[in-house]
Coordinates of C-alpha atoms in Angstrom, one line a residue:
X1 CA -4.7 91.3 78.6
X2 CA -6.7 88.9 77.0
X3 CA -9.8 91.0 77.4
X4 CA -7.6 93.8 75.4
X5 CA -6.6 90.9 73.1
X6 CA -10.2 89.4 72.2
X7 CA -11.6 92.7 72.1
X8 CA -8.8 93.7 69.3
X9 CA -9.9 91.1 67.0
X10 CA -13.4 91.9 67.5
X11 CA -12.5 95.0 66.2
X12 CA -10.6 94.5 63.3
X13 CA -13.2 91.4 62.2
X14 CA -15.9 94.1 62.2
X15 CA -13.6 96.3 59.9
X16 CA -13.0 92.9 57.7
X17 CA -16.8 92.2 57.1
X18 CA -17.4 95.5 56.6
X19 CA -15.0 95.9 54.0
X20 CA -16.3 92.5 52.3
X21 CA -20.1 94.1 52.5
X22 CA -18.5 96.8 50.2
X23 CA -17.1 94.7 47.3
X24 CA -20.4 94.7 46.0
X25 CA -20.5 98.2 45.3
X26 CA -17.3 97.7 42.8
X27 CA -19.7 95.8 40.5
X28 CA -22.3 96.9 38.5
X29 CA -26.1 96.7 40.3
X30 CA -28.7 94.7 38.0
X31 CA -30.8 93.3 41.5
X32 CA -33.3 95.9 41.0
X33 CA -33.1 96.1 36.7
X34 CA -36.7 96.5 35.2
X35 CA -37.6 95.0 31.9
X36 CA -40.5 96.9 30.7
X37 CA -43.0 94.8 28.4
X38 CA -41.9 94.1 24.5
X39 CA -43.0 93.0 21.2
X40 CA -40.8 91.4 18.4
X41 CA -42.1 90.6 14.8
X42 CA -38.8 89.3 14.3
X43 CA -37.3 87.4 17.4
X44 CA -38.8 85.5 20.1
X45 CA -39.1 86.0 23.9
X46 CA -36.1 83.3 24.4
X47 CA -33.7 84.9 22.2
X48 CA -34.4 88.6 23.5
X49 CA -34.3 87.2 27.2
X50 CA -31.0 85.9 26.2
X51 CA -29.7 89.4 24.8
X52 CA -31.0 90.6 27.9
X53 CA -28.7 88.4 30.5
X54 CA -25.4 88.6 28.1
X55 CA -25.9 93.0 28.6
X56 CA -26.8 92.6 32.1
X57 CA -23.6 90.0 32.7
X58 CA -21.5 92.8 31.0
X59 CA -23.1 95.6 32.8
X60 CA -22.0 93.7 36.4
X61 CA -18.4 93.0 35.6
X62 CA -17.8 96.0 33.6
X63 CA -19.8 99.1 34.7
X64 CA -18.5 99.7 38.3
X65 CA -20.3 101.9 40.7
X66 CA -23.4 101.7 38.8
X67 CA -27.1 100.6 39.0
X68 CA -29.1 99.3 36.1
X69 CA -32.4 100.4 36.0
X70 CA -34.0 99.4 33.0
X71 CA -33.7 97.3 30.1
X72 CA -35.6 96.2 27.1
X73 CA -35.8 95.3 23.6
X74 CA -35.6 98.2 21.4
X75 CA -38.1 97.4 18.9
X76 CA -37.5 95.4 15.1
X77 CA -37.4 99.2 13.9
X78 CA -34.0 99.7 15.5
X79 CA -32.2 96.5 14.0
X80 CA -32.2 98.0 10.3
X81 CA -29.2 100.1 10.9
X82 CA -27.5 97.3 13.2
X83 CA -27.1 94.9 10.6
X84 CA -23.6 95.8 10.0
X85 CA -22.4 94.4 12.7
X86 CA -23.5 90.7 11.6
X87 CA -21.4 88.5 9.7
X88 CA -24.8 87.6 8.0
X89 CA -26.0 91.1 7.7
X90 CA -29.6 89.9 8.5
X91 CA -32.1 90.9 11.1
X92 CA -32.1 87.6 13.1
X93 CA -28.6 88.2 14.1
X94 CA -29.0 91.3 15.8
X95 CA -30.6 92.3 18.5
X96 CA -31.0 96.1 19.9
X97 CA -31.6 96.9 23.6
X98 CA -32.0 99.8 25.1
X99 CA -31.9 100.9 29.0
X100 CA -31.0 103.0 31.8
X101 CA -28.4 103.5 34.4
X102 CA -27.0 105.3 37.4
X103 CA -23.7 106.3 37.8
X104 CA -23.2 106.7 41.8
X105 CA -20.8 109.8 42.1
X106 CA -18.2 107.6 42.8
X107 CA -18.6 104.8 39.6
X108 CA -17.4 104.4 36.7
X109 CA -13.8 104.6 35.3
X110 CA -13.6 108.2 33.9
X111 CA -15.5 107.8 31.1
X112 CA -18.8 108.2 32.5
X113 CA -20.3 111.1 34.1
X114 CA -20.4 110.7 38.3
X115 CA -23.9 111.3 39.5
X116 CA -25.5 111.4 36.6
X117 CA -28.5 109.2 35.0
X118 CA -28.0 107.5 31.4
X119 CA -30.8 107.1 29.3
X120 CA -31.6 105.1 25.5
X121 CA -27.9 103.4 26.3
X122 CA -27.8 100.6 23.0
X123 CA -26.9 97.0 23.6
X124 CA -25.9 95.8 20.6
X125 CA -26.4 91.8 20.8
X126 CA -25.2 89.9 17.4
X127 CA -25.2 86.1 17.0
X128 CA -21.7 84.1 17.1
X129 CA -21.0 81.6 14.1
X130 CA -22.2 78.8 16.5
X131 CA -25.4 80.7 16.6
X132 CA -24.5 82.0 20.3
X133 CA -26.1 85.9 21.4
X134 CA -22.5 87.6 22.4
X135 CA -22.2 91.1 23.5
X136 CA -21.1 92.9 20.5
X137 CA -20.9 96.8 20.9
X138 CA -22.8 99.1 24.1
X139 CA -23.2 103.1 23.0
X140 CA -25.1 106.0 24.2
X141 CA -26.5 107.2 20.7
X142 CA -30.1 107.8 21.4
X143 CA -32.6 106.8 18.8

């Protein structure tokens, strides 16, 4: 009986750690995220780094059953027609990434397509009044 017993729990403590090695996969992936090289006449390396962690925070609690795979700055060109979304209206406040990402053909929440790879996906990054980098707007227009 109590080989029956210990056996049992053995059992259902291999389905419980299974099932917490799966919670992962209700997140968004970044682990594996390129950032290909970039250049910026207009913002430095801290500031786009920055940009980069608030879209890849937002990509891991928001974009379930999917993998980033890469993310980068998408040039000074691109921040133009962004400005909108500033309080200021100026350059320096906004910052334009681009990237790429998987949706496994169970992710997403209906609004993306399953099994299917996104690409030129815009982060749009905008600066806070206390001068902060917040998440402001993510689309798929392509450039």
């Amino acid at each position: 009986m109590k080989k029956t017993v210990s056996l049992l729990l053995i059992i259902i403590m291999l389905f419980c750690l299974n099932a917490c090695g799966n919670i992962s996969d209700t997140y968004g992936d970044i682990s594996e995220a390129v950032t290909p090289e970039y250049s910026s006449d207009i913002h430095s390396k801290e500031d786009i780094e920055t940009a980069i962690e608030v879209a890849k925070d937002y990509f891991k609690k928001e974009f379930e059953g999917c993998k980033l795979l890469i993310i980068t700055y998408g040039g000074d060109d691109l921040l133009h027609s962004h400005t909108d979304s500033t309080e200021s209206g100026k350059e320096e406040d906004v910052i334009v990434l681009e990237s790429s990402f998987y949706v496994s053909p169970n992710g997403g929440d209906g609004s993306l397509n399953q099994d299917y790879t996104y690409t030129g996906w815009k982060w749009i990054i905008v600066k806070d009044a206390d001068g902060n980098w917040i998440g402001f707007d993510a689309d798929m227009a392509k450039a």
